[in-house]
Short mmCIF file of C-alpha atoms in Angstrom, two decimals:
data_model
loop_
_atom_site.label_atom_id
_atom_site.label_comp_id
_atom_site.label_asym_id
_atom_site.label_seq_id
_atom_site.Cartn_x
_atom_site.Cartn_y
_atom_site.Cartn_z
CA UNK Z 1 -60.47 33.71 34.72
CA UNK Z 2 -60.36 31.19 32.10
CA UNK Z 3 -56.95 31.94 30.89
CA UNK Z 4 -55.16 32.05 34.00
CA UNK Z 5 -56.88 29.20 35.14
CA UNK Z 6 -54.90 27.89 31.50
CA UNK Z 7 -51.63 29.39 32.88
CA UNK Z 8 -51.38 27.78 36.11
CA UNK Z 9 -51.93 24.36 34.43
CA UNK Z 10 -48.89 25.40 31.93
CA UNK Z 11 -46.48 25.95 34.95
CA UNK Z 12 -47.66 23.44 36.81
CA UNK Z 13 -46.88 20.72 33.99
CA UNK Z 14 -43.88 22.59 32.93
CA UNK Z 15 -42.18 24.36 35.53
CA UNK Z 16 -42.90 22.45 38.81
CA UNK Z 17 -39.47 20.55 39.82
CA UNK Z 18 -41.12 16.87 39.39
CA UNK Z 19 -42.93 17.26 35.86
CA UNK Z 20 -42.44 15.49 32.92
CA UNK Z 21 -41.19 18.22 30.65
CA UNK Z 22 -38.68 19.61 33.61
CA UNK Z 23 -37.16 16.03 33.79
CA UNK Z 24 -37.16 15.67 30.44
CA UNK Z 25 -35.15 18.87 29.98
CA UNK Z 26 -33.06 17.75 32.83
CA UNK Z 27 -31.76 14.24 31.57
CA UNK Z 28 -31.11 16.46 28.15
CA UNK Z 29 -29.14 18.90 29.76
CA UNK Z 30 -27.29 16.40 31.13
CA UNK Z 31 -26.56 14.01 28.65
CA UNK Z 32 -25.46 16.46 26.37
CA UNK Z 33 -22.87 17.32 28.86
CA UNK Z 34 -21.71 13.90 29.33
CA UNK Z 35 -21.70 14.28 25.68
CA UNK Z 36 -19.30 17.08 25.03
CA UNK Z 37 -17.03 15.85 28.06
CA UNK Z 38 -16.82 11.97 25.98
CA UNK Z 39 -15.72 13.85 22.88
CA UNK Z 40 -13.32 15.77 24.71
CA UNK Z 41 -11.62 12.28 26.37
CA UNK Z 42 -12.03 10.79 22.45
CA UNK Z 43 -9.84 13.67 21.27
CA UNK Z 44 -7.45 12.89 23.59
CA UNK Z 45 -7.31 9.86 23.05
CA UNK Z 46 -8.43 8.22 26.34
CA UNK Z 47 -10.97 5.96 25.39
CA UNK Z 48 -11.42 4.44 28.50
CA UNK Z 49 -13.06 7.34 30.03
CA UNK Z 50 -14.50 8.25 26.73
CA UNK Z 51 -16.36 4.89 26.06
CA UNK Z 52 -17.97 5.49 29.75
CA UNK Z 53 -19.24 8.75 29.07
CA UNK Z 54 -20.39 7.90 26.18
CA UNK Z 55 -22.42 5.07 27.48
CA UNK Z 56 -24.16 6.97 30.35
CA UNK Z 57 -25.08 9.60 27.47
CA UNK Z 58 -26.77 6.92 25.20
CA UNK Z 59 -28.57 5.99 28.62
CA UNK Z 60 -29.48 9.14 28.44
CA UNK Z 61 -30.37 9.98 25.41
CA UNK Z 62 -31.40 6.78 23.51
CA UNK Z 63 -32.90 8.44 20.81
CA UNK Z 64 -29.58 10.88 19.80
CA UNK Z 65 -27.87 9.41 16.70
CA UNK Z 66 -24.73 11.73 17.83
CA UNK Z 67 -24.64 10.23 20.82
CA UNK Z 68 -24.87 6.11 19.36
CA UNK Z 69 -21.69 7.45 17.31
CA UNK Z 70 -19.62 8.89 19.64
CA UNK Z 71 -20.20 5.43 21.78
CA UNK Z 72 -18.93 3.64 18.54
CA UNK Z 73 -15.92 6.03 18.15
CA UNK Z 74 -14.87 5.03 21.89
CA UNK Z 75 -15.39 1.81 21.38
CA UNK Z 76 -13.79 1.32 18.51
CA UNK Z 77 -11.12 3.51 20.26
CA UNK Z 78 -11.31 0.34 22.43
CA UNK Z 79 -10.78 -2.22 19.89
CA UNK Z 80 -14.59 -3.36 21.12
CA UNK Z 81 -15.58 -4.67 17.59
CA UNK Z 82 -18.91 -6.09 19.23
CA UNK Z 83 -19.91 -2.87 20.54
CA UNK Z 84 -19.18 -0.91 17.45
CA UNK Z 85 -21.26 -2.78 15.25
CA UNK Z 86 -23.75 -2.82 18.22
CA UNK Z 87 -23.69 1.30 17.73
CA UNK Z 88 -23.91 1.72 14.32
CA UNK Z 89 -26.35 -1.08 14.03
CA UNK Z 90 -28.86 1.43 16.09
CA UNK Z 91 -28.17 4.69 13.31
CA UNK Z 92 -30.16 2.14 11.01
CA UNK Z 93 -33.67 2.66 12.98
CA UNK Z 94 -33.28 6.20 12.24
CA UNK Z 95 -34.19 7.42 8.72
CA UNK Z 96 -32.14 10.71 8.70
CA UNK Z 97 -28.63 8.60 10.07
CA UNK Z 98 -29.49 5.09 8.65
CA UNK Z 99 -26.75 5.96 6.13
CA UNK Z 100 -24.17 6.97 8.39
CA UNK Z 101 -24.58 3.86 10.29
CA UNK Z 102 -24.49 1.85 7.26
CA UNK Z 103 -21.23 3.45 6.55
CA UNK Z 104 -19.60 2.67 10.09
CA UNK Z 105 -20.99 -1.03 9.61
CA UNK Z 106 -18.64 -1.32 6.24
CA UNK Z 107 -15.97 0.41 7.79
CA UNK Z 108 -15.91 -1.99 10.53
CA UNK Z 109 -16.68 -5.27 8.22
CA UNK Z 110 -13.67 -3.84 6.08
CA UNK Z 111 -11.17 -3.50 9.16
CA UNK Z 112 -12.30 -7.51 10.10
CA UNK Z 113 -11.99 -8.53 7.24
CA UNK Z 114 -15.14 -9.98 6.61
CA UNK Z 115 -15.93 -8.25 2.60
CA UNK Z 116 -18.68 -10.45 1.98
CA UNK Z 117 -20.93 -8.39 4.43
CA UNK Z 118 -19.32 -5.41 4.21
CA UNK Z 119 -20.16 -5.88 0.03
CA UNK Z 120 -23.95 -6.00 1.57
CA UNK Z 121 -24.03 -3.48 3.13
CA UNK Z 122 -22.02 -0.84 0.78
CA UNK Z 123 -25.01 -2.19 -1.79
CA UNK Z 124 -27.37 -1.19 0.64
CA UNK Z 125 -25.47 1.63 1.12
CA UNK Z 126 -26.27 2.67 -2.64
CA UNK Z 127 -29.36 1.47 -2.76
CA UNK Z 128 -30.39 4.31 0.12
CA UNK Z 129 -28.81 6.89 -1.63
CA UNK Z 130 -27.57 6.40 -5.24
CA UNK Z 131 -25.27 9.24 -5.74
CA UNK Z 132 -23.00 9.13 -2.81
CA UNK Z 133 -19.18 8.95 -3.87
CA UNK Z 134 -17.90 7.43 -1.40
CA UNK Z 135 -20.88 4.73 -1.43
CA UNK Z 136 -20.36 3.93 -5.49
CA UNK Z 137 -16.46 3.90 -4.82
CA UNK Z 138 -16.80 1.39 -2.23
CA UNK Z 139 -18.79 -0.69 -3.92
CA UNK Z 140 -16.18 -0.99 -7.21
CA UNK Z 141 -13.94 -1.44 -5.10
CA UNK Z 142 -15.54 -4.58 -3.40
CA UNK Z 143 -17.13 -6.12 -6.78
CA UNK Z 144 -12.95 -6.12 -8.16
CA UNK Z 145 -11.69 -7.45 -5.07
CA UNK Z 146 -14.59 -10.49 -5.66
CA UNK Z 147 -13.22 -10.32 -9.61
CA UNK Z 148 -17.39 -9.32 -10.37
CA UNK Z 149 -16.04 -7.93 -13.11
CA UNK Z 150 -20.02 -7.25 -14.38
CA UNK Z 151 -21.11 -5.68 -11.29
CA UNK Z 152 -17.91 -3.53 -11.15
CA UNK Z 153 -18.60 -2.28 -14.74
CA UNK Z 154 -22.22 -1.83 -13.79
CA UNK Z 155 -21.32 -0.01 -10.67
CA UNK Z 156 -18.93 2.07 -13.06
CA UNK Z 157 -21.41 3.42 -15.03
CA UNK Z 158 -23.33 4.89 -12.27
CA UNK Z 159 -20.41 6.17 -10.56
CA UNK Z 160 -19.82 7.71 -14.08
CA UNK Z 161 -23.06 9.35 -14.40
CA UNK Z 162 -22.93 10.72 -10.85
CA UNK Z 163 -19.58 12.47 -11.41
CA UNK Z 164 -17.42 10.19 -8.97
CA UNK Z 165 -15.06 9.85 -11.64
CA UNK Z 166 -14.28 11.84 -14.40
CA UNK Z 167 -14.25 10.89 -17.91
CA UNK Z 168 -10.35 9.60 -18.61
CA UNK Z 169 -10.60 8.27 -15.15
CA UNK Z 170 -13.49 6.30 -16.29
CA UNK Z 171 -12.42 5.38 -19.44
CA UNK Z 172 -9.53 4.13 -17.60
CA UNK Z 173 -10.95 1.81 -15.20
CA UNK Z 174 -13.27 0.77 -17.65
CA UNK Z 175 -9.99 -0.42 -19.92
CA UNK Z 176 -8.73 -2.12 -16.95
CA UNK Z 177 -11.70 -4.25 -15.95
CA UNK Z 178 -12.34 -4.80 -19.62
CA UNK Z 179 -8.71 -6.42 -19.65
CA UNK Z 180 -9.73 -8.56 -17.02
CA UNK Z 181 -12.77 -9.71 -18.36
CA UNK Z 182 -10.60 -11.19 -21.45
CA UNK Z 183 -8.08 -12.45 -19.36
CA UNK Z 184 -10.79 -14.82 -17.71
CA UNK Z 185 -12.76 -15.68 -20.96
CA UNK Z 186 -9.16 -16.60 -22.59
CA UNK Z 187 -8.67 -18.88 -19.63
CA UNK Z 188 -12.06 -20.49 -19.65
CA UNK Z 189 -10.76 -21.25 -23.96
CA UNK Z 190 -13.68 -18.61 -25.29
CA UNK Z 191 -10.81 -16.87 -27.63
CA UNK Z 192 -14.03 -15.34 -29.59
CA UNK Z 193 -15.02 -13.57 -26.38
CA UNK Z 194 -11.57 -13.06 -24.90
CA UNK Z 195 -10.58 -11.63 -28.33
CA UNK Z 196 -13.61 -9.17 -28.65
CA UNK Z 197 -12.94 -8.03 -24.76
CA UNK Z 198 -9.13 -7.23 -25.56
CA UNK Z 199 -10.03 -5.13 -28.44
CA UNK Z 200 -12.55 -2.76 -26.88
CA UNK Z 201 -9.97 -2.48 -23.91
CA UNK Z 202 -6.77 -1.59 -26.51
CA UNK Z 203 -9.31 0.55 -28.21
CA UNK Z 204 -10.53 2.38 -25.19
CA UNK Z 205 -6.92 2.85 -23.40
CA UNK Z 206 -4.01 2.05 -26.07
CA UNK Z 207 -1.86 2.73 -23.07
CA UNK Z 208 -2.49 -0.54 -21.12
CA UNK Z 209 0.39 -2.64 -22.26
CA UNK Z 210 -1.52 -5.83 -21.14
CA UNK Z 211 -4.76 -5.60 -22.93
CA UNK Z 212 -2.69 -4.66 -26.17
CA UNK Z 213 -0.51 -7.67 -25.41
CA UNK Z 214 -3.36 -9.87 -25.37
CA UNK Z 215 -5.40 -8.44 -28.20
CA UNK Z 216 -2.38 -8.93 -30.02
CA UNK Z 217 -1.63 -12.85 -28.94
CA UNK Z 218 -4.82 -13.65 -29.58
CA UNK Z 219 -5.51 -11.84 -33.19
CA UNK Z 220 -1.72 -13.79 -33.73
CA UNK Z 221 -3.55 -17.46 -32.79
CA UNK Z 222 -5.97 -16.45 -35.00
CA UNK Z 223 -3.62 -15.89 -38.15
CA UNK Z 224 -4.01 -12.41 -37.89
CA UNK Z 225 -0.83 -10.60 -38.15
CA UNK Z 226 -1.63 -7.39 -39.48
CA UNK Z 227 -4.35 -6.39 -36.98
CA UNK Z 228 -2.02 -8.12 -34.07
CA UNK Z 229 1.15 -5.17 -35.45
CA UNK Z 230 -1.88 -2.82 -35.58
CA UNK Z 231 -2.47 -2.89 -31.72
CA UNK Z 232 1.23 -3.35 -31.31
CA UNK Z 233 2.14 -0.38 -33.17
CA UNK Z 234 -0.64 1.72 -31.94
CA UNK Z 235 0.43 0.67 -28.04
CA UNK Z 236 4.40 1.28 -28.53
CA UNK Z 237 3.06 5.21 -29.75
CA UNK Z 238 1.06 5.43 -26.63
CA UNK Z 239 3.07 3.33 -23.71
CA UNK Z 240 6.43 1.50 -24.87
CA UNK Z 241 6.62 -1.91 -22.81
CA UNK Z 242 8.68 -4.92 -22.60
CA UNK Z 243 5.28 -6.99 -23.16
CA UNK Z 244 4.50 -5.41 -26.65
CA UNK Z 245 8.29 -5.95 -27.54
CA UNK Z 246 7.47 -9.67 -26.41
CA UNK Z 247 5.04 -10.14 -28.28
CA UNK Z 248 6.42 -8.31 -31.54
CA UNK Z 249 8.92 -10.70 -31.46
CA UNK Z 250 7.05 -13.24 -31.04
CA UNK Z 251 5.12 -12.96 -34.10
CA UNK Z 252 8.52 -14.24 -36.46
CA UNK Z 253 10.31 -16.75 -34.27
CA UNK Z 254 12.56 -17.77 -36.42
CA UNK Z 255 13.88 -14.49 -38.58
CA UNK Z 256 17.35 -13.65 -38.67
CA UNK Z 257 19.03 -11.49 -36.17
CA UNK Z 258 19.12 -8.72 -39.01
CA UNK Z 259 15.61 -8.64 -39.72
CA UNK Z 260 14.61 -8.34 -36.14
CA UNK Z 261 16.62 -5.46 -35.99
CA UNK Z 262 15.00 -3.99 -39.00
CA UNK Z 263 11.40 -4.72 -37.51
CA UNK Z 264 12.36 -3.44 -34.63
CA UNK Z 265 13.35 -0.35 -35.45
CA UNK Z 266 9.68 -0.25 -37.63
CA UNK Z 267 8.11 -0.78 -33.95
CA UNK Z 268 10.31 2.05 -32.09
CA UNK Z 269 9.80 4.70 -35.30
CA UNK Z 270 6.70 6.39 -33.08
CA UNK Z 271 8.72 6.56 -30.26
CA UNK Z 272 12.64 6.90 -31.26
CA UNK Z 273 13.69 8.46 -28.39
CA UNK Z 274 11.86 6.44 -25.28
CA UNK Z 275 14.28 4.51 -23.19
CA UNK Z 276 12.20 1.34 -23.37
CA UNK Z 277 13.04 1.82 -27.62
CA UNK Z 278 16.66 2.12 -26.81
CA UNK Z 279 16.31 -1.03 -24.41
CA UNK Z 280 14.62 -3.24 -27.38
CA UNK Z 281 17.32 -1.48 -30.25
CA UNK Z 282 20.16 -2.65 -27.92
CA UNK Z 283 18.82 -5.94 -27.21
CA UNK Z 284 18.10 -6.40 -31.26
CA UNK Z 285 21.91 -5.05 -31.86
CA UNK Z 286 23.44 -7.59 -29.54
CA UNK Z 287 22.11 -10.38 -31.69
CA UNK Z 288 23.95 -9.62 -34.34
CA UNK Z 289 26.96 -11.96 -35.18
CA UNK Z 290 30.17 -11.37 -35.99
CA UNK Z 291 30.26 -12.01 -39.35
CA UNK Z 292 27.13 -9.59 -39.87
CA UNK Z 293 29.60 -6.86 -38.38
CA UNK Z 294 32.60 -7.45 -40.55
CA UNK Z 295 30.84 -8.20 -43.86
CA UNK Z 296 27.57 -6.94 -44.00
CA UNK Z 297 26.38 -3.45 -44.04
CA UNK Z 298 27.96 -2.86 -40.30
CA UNK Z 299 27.48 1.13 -40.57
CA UNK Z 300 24.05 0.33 -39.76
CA UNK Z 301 24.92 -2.07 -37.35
CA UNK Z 302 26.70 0.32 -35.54
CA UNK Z 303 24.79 3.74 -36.28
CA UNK Z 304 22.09 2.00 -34.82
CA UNK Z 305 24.00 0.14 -31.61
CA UNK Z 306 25.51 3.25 -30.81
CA UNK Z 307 22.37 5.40 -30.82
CA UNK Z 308 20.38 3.35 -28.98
CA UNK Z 309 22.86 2.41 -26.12
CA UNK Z 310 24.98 5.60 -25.72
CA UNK Z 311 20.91 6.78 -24.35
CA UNK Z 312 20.76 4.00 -21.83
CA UNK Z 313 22.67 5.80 -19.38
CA UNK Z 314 20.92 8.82 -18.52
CA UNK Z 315 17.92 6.91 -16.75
CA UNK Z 316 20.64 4.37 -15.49
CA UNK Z 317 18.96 5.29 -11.77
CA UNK Z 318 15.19 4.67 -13.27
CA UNK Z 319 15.84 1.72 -14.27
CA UNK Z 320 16.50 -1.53 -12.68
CA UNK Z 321 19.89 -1.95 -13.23
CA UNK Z 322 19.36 -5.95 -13.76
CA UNK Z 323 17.75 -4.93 -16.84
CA UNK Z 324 20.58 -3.13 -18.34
CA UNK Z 325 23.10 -5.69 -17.14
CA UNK Z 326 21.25 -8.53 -18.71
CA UNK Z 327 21.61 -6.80 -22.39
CA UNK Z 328 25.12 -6.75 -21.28
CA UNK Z 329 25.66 -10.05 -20.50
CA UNK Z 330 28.63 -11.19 -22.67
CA UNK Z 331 28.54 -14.52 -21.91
CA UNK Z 332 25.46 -15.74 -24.11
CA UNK Z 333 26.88 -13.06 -27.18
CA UNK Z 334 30.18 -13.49 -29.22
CA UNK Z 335 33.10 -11.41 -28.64
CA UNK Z 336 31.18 -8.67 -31.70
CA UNK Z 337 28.53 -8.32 -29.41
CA UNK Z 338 30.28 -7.05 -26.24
CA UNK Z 339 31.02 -3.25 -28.34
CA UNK Z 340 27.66 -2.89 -27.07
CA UNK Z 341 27.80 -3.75 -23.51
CA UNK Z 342 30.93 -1.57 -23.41
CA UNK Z 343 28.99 1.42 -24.66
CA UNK Z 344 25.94 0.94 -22.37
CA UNK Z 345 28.29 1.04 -19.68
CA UNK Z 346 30.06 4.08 -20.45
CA UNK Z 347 26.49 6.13 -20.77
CA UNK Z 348 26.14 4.61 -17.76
CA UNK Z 349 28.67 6.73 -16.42
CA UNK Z 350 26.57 9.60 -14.73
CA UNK Z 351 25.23 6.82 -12.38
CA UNK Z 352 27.81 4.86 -10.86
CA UNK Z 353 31.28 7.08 -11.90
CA UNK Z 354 31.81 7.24 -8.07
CA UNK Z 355 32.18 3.43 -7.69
CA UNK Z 356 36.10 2.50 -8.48
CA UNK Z 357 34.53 -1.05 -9.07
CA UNK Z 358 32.11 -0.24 -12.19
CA UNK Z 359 34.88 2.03 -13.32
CA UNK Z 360 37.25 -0.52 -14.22
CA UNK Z 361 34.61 -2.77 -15.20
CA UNK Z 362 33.36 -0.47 -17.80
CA UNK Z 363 37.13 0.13 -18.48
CA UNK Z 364 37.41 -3.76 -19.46
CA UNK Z 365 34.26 -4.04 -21.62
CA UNK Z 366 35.19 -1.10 -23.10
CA UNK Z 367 38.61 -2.56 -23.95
CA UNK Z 368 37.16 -5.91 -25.37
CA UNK Z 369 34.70 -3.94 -27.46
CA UNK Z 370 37.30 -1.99 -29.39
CA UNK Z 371 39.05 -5.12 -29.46
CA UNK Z 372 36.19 -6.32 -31.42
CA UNK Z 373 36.28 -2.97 -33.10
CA UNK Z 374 39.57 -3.89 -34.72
CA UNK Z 375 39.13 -7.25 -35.55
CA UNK Z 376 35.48 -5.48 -37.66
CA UNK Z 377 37.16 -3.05 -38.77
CA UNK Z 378 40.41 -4.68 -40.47
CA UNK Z 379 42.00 -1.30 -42.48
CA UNK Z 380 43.01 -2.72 -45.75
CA UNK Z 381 45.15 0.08 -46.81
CA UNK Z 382 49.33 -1.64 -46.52
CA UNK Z 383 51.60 0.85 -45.45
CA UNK Z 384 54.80 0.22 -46.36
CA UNK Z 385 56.48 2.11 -44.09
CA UNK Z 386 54.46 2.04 -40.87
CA UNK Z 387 54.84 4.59 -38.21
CA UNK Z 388 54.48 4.95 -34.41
CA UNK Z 389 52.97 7.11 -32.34
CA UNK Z 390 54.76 8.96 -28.83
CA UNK Z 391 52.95 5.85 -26.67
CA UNK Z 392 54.51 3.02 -29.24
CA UNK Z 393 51.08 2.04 -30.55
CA UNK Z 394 50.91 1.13 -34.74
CA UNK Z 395 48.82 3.07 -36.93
CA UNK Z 396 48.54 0.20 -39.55
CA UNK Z 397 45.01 -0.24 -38.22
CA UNK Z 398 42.55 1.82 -36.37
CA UNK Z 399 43.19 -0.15 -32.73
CA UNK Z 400 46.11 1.48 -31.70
CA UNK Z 401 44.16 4.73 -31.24
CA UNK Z 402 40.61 3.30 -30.50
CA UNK Z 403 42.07 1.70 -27.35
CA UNK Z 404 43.89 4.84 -26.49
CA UNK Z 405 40.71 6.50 -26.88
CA UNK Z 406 38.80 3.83 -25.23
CA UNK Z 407 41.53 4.68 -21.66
CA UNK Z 408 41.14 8.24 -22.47
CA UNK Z 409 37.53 8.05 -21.94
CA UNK Z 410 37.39 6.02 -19.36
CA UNK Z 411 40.70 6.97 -17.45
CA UNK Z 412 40.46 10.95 -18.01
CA UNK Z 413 38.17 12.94 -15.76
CA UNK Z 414 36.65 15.91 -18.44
CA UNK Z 415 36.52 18.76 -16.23
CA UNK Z 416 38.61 18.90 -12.98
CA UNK Z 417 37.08 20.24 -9.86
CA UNK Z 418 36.58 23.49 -10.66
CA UNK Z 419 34.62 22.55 -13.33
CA UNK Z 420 37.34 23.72 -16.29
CA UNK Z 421 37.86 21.34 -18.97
CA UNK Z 422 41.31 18.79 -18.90
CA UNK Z 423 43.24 20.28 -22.16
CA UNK Z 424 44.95 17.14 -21.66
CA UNK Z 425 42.02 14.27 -21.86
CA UNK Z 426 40.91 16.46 -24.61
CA UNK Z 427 43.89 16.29 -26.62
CA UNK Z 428 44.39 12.63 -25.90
CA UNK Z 429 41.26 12.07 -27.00
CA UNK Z 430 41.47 14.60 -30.19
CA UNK Z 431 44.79 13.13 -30.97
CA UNK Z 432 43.06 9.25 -30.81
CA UNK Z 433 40.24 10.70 -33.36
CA UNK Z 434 42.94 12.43 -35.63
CA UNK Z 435 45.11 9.05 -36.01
CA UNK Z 436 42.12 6.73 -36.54
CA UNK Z 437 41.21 9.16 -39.05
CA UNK Z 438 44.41 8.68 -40.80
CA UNK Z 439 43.96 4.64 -40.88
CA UNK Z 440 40.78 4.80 -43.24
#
């Protein structure tokens, strides 16, 4: 009697259509129908009808974390910042979703621009759970944007030791924010500091052609020239730059062109081949004057012009071509110095051979450098009785047949379309090499 006394209570509370627990199922049923219908409209992209569904389901269910986000997604669907943050803000009551709404929160902060509360709350963020990845990313990326260069490196370390980065990608940011560091103590005049910063930066990433710059500067204002060509050195092995070039240079002002060439090559000996070495060989080789190249050891000079610049070429589309140009740029050189320019534009031939334009400009340079060829390279040897060649030009000197080679080169295509070799730029050009040959 007892127990179905029991029973009929149970039903009665449960079952009867005005009880509690039967309304309680009921608004459930419901609002988790309004529910899937509001992420159905958010898919879809109509977040008109989406951000009203979603509301009558948070009326609904109040208590649903799912349902306080899909209101934010609608709204922020919207453009409703208000009612985003308004969303989200509610996730933080709840233990099990406070992250997720502290995550929405910085999201939103982020898109409004306001970092200085979204930087709150990605700390709280951490603080709630330490070893989230995209919580410790966040967070370096808001303490560099501030220049907290401390907190950044603090926040690095535990990103480190949670495995959101691994351990080159650490060392690397670590280099980088090290770098930074410096660059502010050298501003604020602590050298000592600045100097000590730069080092463990070149140290940690000798690839980061700034902090080697500056580690090398400052161990220069210090008088200290062999550790400052120590970090140069060791940087041009691992990443050649214009910056360590700069500064290589920098540390004998007033040497002659020669010796710069000869240091230069000392910096480039790690790295021969790199276009950035041919860049700084070329730029060294165009200093030279012309007396250098008529009287002083110019087989060097021009072993060492030609196999730098005749490289130059082959990244001519990697390269901004201002850069090139610039080492090309008669006007500052003598007339020596354009033999150079003339060969950097013929490697650059792969590049721009379909412009008619750079054609005949690399057909003039070329011209004036074996000009400049000839007046280097007087021949000595009289001939008493000089001959000519079948196109009139003397063979009392080498010109005649460098500038025929120089038009060859330039003038002759070396395969036709087919892709056979011209017999005939070949012999004009075999026939230039034979009679230059003859002049020496």
């Amino acid at each position: 009697m007892g127990m179905a006394v029991q029973r009929l209570l149970v039903f009665l509370a449960r079952d009867l259509p005005f009880s509690k627990e039967k309304r309680a199922r009921r608004r459930a049923e419901k609002g988790y129908g309004l529910l899937n219908q509001a992420m159905v409209a958010l898919g879809s992209g109509d977040g008109k009808s989406a951000r009203a569904l979603s509301d009558k389901a948070v009326r609904l269910l109040p208590e649903q974390p799912l349902t306080h986000i899909m209101a934010a997604e609608a709204a922020k669907l919207s453009d409703d910042g208000d009612r985003v943050r308004q969303h989200y803000q509610a996730l933080l009551d709840d233990d099990l979703a406070a992250f997720l709404g502290l995550r929405g929160l910085v999201l939103q902060e982020r898109a409004d621009g306001h970092s200085g509360k979204a930087r709150e709350l990605a700390r709280r963020a951490v603080a709630l759970r330490p070893k989230s990845h995209w919580a410790l990313r966040t967070l370096v990326d808001f303490a560099v944007q501030a220049a907290d260069w401390d907190e950044a490196l603090e926040t690095l370390d535990k990103a480190s030791r949670a495995g959101v980065y691994d351990k080159a990608q650490s060392t690397q940011h670590r280099a980088a924010l090290l770098y930074c560091q410096a660059v502010d103590a050298n501003l604020a005049n602590d050298q000592p500091h600045a100097l000590e910063l730069a080092q463990k930066a070149a140290g940690l990433r000798p690839g980061l052609p700034p902090a080697v710059a500056l580690a090398a500067r400052l161990h220069r204002q210090a008088n200290q020239k062999k550790q400052a060509e120590k970090h140069l050195l060791a940087g041009w092995a691992a990443q050649p730059h214009p910056l360590l070039l700069k500064e290589w240079q920098a540390h004998f002002p007033t040497e002659t062109a020669f010796a710069r060439l000869q240091r230069i090559e000392r910096l480039i000996a790690s790295q021969p081949d790199h276009l950035e070495s041919r860049l700084a060989l070329a730029t060294a080789a165009m200093g030279l004057s012309a007396r250098i190249v008529r009287w002083r050891r110019w087989s060097r000079f021009w072993k060492a012009a030609i196999r730098a610049l005749l490289c130059c070429g082959r990244a001519w589309r990697s390269v901004p071509k201002t850069r090139i140009m610039a080492i090309c740029g008669a006007k500052k050189h003598s007339m020596a110095s354009i033999a150079p320019a003339g060969a950097v534009l013929i490697a650059a031939s792969p590049g721009i051979a379909g412009c008619l334009y750079a054609r005949l400009v690399r057909l003039s340079i070329a011209l004036a450098g074996m000009w400049c060829a000839v007046m280097a390279w007087p021949c000595h040897r009289p001939r008493p009785r000089p001959r000519r060649s079948g196109y009139g030009m003397d063979h009392r000197g080498p010109g005649g047949p460098l500038i025929v080679l120089a038009i060859s080169v330039m003038t002759s295509p070396m395969t036709d379309p087919s892709g056979w070799i011209d017999l005939r730029a070949c012999g004009i050009i075999l026939w230039s090499l034979c009679c230059a040959a003859r002049c020496f």
